[in-house]
CSV table of C-alpha atoms and ligand atoms in Angstrom, one decimal:
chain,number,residue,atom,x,y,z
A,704,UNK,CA,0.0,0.0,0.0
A,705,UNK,CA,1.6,3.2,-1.2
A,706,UNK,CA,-0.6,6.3,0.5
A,707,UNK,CA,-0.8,10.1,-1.5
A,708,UNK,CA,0.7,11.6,1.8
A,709,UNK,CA,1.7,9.3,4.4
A,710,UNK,CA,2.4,11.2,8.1
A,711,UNK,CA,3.3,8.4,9.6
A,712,UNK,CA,6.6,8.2,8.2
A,713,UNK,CA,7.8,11.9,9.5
A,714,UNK,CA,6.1,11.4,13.0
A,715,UNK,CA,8.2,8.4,13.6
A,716,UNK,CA,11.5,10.2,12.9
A,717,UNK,CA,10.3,13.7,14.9
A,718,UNK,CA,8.0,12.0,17.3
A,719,UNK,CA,10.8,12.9,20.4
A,720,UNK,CA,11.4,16.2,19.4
A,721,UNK,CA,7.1,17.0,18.9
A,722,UNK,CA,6.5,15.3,22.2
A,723,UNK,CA,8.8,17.1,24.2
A,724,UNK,CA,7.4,20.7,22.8
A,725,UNK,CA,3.8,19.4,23.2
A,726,UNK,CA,4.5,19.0,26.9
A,727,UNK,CA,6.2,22.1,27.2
A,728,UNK,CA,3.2,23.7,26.3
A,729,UNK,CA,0.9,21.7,28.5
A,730,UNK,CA,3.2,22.5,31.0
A,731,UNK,CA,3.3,26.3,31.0
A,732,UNK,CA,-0.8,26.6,29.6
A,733,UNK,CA,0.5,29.4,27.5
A,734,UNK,CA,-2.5,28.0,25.2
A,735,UNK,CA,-3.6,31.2,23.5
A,736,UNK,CA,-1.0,33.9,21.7
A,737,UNK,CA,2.3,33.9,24.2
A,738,UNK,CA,5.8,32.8,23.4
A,739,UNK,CA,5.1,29.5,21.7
A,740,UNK,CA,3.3,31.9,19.0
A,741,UNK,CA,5.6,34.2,18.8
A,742,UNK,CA,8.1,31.6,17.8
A,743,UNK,CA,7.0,29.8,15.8
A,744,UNK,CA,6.0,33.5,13.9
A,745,UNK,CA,9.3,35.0,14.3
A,746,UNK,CA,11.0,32.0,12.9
A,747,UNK,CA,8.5,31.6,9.6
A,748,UNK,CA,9.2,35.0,9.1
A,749,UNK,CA,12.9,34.8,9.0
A,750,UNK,CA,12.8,31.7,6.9
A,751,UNK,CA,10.8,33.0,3.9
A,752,UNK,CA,12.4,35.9,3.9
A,753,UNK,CA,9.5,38.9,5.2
A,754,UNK,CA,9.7,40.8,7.9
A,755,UNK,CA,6.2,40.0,9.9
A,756,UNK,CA,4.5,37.0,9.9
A,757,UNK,CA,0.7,36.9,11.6
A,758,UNK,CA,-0.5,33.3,12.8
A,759,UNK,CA,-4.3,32.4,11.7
A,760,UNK,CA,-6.1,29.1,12.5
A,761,UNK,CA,-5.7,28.3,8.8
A,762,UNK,CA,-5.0,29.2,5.4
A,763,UNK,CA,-8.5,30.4,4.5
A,764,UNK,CA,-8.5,32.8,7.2
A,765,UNK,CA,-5.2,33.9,6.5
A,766,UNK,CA,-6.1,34.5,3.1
A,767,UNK,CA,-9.8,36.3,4.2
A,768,UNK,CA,-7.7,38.3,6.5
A,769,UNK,CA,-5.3,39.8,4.1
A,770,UNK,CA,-8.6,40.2,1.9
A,771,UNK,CA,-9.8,42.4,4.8
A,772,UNK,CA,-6.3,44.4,5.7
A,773,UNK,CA,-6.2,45.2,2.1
A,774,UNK,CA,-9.6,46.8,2.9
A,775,UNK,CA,-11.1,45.0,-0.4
A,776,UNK,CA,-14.9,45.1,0.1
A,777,UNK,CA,-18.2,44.9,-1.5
A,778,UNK,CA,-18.0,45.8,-5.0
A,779,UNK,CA,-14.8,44.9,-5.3
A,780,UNK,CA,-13.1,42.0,-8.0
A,781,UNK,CA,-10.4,39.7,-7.5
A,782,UNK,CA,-8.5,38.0,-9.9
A,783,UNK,CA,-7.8,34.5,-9.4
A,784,UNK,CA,-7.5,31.1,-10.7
A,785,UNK,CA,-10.1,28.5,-11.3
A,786,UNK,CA,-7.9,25.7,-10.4
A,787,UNK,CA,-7.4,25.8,-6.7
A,788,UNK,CA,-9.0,24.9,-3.5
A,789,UNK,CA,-12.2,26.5,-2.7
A,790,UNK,CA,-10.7,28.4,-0.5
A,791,UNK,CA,-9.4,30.9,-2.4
A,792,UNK,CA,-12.4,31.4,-4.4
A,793,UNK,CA,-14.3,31.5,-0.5
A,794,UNK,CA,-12.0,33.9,1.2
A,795,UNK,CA,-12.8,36.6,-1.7
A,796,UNK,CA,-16.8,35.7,-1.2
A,797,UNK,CA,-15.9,36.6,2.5
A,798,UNK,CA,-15.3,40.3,2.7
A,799,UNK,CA,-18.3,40.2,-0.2
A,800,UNK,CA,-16.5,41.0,-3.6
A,801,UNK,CA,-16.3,39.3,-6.5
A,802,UNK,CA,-13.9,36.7,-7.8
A,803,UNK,CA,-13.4,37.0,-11.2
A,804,UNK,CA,-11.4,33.5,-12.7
A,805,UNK,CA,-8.5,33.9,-15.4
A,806,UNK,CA,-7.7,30.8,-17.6
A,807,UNK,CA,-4.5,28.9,-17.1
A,808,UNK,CA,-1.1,28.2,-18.3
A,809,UNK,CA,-1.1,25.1,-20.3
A,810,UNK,CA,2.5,24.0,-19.3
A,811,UNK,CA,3.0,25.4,-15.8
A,812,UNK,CA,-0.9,25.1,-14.9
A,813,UNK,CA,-0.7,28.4,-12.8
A,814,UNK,CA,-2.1,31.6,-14.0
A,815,UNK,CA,-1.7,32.5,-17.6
A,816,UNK,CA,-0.5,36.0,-17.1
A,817,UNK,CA,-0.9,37.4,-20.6
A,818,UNK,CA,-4.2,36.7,-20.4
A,819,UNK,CA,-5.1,38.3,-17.0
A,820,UNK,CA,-5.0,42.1,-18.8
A,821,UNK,CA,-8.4,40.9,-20.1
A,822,UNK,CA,-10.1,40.6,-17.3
A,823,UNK,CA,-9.0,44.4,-15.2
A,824,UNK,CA,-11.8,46.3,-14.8
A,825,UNK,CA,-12.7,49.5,-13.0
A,826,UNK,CA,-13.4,47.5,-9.8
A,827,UNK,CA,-10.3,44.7,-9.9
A,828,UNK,CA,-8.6,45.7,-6.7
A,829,UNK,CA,-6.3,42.5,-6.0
A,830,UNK,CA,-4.9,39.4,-7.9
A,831,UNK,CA,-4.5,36.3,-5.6
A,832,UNK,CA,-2.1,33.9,-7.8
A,833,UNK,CA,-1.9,30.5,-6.6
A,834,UNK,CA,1.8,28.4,-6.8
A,835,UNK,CA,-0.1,25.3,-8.1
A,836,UNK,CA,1.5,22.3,-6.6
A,837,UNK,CA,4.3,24.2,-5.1
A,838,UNK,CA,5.6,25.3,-8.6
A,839,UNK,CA,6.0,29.1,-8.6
A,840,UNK,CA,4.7,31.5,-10.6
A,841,UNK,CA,6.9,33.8,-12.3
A,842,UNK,CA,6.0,37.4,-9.8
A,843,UNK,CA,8.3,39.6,-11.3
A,844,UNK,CA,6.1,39.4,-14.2
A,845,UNK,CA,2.6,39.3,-11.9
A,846,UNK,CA,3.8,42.4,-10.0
A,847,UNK,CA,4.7,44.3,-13.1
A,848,UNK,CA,1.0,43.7,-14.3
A,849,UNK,CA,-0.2,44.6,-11.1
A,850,UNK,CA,1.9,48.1,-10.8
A,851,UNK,CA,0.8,48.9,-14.3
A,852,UNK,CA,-3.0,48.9,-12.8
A,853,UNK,CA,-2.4,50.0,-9.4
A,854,UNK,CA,-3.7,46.3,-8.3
A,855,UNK,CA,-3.2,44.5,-4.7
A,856,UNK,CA,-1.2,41.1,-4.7
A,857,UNK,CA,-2.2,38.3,-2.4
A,858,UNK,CA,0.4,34.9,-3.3
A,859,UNK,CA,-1.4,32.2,-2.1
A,860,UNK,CA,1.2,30.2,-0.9
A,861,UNK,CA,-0.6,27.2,0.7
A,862,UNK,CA,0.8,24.7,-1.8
A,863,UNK,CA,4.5,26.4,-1.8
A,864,UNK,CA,6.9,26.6,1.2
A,865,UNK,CA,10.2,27.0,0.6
A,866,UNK,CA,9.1,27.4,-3.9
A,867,UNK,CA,11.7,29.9,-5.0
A,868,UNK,CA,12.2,32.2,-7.9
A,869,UNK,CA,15.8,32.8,-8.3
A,870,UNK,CA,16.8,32.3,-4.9
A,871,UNK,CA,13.6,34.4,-3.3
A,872,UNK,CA,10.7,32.2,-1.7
A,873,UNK,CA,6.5,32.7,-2.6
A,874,UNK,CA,5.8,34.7,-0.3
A,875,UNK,CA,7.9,37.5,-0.4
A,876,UNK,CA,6.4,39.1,-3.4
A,877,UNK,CA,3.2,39.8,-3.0
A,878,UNK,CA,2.1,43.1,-0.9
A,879,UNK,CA,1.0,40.3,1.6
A,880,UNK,CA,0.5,36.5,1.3
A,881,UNK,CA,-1.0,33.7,3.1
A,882,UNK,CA,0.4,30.0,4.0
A,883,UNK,CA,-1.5,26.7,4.7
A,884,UNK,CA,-0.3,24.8,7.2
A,885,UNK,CA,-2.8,21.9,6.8
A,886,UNK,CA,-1.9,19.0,7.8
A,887,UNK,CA,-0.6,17.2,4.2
A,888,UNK,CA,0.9,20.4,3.2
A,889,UNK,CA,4.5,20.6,2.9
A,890,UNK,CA,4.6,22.5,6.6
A,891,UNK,CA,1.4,20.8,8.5
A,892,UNK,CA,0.6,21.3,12.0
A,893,UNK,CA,-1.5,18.5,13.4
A,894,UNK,CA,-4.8,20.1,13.1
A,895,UNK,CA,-5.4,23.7,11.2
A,896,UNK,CA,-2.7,26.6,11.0
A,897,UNK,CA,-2.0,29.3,8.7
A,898,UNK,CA,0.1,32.6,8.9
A,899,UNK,CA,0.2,35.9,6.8
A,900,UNK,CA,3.8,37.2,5.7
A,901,UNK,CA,4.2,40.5,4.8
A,902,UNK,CA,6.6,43.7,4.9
A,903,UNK,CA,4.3,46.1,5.6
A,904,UNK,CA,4.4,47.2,9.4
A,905,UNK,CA,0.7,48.8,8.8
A,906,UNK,CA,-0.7,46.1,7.1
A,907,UNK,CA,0.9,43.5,9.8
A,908,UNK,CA,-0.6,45.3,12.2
A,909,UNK,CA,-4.1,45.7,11.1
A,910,UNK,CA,-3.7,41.3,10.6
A,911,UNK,CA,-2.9,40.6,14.2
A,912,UNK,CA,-5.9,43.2,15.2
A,913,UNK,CA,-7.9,41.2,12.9
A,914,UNK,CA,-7.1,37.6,14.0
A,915,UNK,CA,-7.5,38.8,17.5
A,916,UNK,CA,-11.3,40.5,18.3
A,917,UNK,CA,-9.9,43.7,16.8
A,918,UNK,CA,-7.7,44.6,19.6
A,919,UNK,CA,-3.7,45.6,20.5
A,920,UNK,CA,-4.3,45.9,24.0
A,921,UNK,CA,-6.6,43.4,25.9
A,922,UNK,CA,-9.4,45.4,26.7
A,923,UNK,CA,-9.6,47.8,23.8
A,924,UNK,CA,-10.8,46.9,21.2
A,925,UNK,CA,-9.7,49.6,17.5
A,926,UNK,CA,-12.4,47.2,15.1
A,927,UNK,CA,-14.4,44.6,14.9
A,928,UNK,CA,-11.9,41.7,14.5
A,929,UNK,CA,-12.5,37.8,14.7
A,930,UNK,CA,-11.4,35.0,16.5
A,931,UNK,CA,-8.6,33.5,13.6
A,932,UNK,CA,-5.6,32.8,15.8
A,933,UNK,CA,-3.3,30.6,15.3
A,934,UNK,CA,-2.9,28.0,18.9
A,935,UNK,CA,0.0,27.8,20.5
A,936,UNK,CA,-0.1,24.1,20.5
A,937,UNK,CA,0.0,24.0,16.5
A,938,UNK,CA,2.4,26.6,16.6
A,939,UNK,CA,4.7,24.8,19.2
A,940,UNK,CA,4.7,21.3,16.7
A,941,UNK,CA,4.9,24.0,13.6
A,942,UNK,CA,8.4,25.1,15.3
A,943,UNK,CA,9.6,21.5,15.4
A,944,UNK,CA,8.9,21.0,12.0
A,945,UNK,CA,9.9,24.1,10.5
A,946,UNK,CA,13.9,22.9,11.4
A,947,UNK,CA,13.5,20.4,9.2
A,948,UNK,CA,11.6,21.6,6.0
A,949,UNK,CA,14.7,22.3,4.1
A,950,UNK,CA,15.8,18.8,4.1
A,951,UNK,CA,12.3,17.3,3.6
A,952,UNK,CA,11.6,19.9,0.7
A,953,UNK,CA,15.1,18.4,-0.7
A,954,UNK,CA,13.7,14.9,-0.6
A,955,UNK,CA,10.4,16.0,-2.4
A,956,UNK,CA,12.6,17.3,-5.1
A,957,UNK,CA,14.7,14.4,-5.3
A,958,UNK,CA,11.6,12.1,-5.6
A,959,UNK,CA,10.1,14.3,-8.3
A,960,UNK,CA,13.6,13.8,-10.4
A,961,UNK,CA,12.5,10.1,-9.8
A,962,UNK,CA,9.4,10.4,-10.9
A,963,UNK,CA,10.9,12.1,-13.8
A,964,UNK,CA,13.7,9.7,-14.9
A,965,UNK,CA,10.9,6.9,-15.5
A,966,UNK,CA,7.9,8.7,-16.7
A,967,UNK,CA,9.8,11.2,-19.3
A,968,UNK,CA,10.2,8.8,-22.2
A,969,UNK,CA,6.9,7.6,-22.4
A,970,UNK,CA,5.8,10.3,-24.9
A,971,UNK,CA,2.4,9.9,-23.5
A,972,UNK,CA,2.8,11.3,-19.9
A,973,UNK,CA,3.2,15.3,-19.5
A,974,UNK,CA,5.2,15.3,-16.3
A,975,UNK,CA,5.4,18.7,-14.6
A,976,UNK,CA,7.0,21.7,-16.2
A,977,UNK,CA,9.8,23.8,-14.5
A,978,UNK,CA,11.3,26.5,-15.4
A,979,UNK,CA,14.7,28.1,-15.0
A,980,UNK,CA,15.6,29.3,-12.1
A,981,UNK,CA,12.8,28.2,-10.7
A,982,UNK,CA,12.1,25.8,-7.9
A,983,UNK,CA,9.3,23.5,-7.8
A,984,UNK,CA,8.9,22.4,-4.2
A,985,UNK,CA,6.2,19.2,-5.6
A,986,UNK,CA,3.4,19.2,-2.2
A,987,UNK,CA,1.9,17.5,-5.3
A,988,UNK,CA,3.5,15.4,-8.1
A,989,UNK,CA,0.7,16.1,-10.8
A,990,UNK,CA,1.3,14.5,-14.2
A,991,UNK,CA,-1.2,14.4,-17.6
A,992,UNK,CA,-2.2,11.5,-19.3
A,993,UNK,CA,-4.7,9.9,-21.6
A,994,UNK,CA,-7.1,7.3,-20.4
A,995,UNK,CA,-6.9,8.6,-17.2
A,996,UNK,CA,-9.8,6.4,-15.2
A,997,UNK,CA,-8.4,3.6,-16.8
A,998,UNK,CA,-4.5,4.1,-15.2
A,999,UNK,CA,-6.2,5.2,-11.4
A,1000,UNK,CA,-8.1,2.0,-11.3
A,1001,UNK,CA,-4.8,-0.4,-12.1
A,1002,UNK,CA,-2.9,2.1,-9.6
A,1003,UNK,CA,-5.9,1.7,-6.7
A,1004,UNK,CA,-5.7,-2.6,-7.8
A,1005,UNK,CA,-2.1,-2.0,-6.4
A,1006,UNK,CA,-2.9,-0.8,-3.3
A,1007,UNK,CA,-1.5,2.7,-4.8
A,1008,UNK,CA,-3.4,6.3,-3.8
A,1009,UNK,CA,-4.0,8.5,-6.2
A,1010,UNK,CA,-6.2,11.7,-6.6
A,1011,UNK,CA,-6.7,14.8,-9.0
A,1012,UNK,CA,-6.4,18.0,-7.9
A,1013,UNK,CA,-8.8,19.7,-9.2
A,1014,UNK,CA,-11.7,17.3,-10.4
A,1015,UNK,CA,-14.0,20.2,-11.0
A,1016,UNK,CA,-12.9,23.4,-11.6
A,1017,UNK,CA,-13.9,26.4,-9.3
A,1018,UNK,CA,-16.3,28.2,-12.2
A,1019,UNK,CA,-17.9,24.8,-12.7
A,1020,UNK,CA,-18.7,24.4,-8.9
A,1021,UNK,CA,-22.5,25.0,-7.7
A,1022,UNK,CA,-21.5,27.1,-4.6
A,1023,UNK,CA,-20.2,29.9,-6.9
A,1024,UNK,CA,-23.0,29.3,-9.8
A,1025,UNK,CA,-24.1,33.0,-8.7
A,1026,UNK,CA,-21.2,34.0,-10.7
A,1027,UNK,CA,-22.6,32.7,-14.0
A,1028,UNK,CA,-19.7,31.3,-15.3
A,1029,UNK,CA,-20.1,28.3,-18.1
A,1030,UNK,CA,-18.8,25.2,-19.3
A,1031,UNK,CA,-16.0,26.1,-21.6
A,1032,UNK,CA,-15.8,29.5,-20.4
A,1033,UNK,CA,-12.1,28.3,-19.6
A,1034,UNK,CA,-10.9,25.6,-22.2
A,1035,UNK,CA,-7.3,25.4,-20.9
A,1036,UNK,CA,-8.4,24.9,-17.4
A,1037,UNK,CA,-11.3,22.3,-18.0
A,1038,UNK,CA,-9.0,20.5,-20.8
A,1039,UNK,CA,-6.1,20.1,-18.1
A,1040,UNK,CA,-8.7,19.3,-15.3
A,1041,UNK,CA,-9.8,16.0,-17.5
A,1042,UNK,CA,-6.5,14.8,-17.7
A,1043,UNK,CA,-4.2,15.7,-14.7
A,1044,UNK,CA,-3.8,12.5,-12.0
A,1045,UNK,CA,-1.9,13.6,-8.2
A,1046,UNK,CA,0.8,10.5,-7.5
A,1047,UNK,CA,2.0,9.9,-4.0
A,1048,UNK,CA,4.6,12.1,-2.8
A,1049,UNK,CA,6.1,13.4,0.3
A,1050,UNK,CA,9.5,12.9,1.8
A,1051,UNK,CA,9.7,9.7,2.6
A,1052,UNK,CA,9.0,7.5,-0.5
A,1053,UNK,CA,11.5,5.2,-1.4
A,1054,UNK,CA,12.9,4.9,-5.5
A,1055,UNK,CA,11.4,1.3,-5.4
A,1056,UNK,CA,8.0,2.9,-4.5
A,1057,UNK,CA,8.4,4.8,-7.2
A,1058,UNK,CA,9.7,2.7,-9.6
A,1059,UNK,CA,6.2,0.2,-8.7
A,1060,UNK,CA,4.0,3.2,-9.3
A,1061,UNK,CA,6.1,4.6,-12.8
A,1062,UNK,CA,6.1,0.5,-14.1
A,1063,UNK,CA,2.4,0.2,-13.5
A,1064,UNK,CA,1.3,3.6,-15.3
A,1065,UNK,CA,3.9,2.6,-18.3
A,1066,UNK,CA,2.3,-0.8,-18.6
A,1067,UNK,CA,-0.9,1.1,-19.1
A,1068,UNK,CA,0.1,3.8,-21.3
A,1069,UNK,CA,1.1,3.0,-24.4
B,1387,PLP,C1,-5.0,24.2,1.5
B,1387,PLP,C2,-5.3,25.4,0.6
B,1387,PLP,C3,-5.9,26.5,1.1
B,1387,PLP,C4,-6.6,26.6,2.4
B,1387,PLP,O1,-5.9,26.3,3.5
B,1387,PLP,P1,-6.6,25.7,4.8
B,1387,PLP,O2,-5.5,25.7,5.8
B,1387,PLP,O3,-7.1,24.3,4.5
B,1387,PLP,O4,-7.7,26.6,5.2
B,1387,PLP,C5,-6.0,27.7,0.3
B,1387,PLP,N1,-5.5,27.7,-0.9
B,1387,PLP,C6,-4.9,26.6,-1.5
B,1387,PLP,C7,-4.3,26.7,-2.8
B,1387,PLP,C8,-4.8,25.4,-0.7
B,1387,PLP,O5,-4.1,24.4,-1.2
């Protein structure tokens, strides 16, 4: 049995170090905000690269609350992609503007940016581009659009820790971004986490008023804020872990070079497309095919997980049918979306397992 993302695996090799912290925390019942926070945010921060980082009880709150720093409101449009996790769609339905999709890249399967000019109107405020699968979108290019029209940019970095574009991580491009720490992401607490990056003093700020009932001191309260904070007990295992998401990001690589090696001669298989100077961090090894139900059944026969990410695309989904979007409204999105399968990865796979799944999917494509 080969899973998509098996935890097991890391816990077994971390389990001393997560333990001990978990205690420490019991012990000292600094549950709520306190030093086990601040940690763990003062360390993110210095990792990607950003000067403040704001913890949120997950990624779609971290995302909603950049939404809401940025002040973008009703009437509003956001660009994004139709390919992602609801979330992003969600967070933008939040603070009651509109998400407005723009059709994909066929190679890289993030957002085509020559195409986004298109879709700017007199109410686009903000563009939230998603690194698909951990592979980065080029943002020098993004943030050039998005000076041109005076635009807001939100990465979404839920998919993309550690995802560089010559030597500077996601995260650091954007006005401010948002991280997923979700369990199978490529940082996962052991419940829900997120956290907000950003270089902006003010707009840091107006986050950790926002997570936090609005207030800076503990009885006064500058705007109505919520209850998105991130726990010190997810924070505490996301300190643990964050020492060791260089190495495990290096053995996700590795394992997509794998992948690679047996996969790239069958003309057949599209496996994923990286660019110079670009690195793919793989929190999903996503590869196109034909015959695609066909090659997941023989994969699930041997005891092999697989998935698609993303079955049905965002325009297509019946929560947001009040936008009125239609089938075929983006070709390159629903063409991909028919023929993409998500393989097992994370750190710990072994070649072998790798080879068993590659020999199996060659067998079937031919
Ligand atoms: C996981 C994910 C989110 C949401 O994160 P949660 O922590 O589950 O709320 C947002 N965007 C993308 C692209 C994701 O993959």
């Amino acid at each position: 049995m080969i899973k998509l993302v098996d935890l097991d695996k890391q816990y077994e090799k971390i389990k001393k170090e997560i333990n001990e912290k978990i205690t420490e925390v019991l012990n000292s019942k600094q549950f709520i905000k306190g030093k086990y926070l601040k940690e763990f945010e003062d360390s993110f921060a210095e990792a990607i690269g950003d000067k403040y980082c704001t913890g949120c009880s997950n990624g779609t709150s971290a995302l909603f609350t950049s939404l809401k720093a940025l002040d973008i409101k009703e009437g509003d449009e956001v660009i994004t992609v139709p390919n992602t996790f609801i979330a992003t769609a969600e967070a933008i339905c939040h603070v009651n503007a509109v998400p407005v999709f723009a059709d994909i890249n066929e190679k890289t399967y993030n957002i085509d940016i020559d195409n986004i000019e298109k879709h700017i109107t007199k109410r686009t405020r903000a563009i939230i581009p998603v690194h698909l699968y951990g592979n980065p979108l080029d943002m020098n290019k993004l943030m050039e659009i998005a000076k041109i029209y005076k635009l807001k940019v939100i990465e979404d970095c839920a998919q993309s820790h550690l995802a560089s574009i010559n030597g500077k991580f996601t995260g650091t491009f954007g006005d401010i971004n948002a991280f997923s720490f979700f369990p199978g992401k490529n940082l996962g607490a052991y419940g829900d986490a997120g956290a907000i990056i950003t270089n902006s003093q003010v707009l840091y700020e107006k986050t950790k008023m926002l997570v936090d009932h609005g207030r800076k001191d503990k009885y006064i309260h500058e705007m109505i804020g919520y209850n998105n904070r991130m726990d010190a007990l997810q924070a505490a295992v996301l300190t643990v872990k964050l020492k060791h998401l260089k190495e495990w990001t290096q053995m996700r690589i590795k394992n997509a070079e794998t992948y690679n090696k047996y996969l790239k001669d069958n003309p057949k298989i599209i496996i994923p497309c990286t660019e110079p100077g670009f690195i793919h961090v793989y929190h999903l090894y996503v590869v196109r095919l034909p015959s695609r139900d066909k090659v997941m059944n023989k994969l699930k026969e041997n005891g092999i997980e697989c998935s698609i990410h993303y079955p049905v695309p965002l325009h297509l989904q019946p929560a947001l049918r009040f936008l009125k979007y239609k089938q075929n409204d983006f070709p390159i999105c629903e063409k991909i979306s028919a023929e993409i399968i998500s393989l097992p990865m994370y750190p710990e796979l072994t070649e072998d397992e790798i080879k068993f799944v590659c020999d199996i999917i060659n067998n079937e494509v031919i």
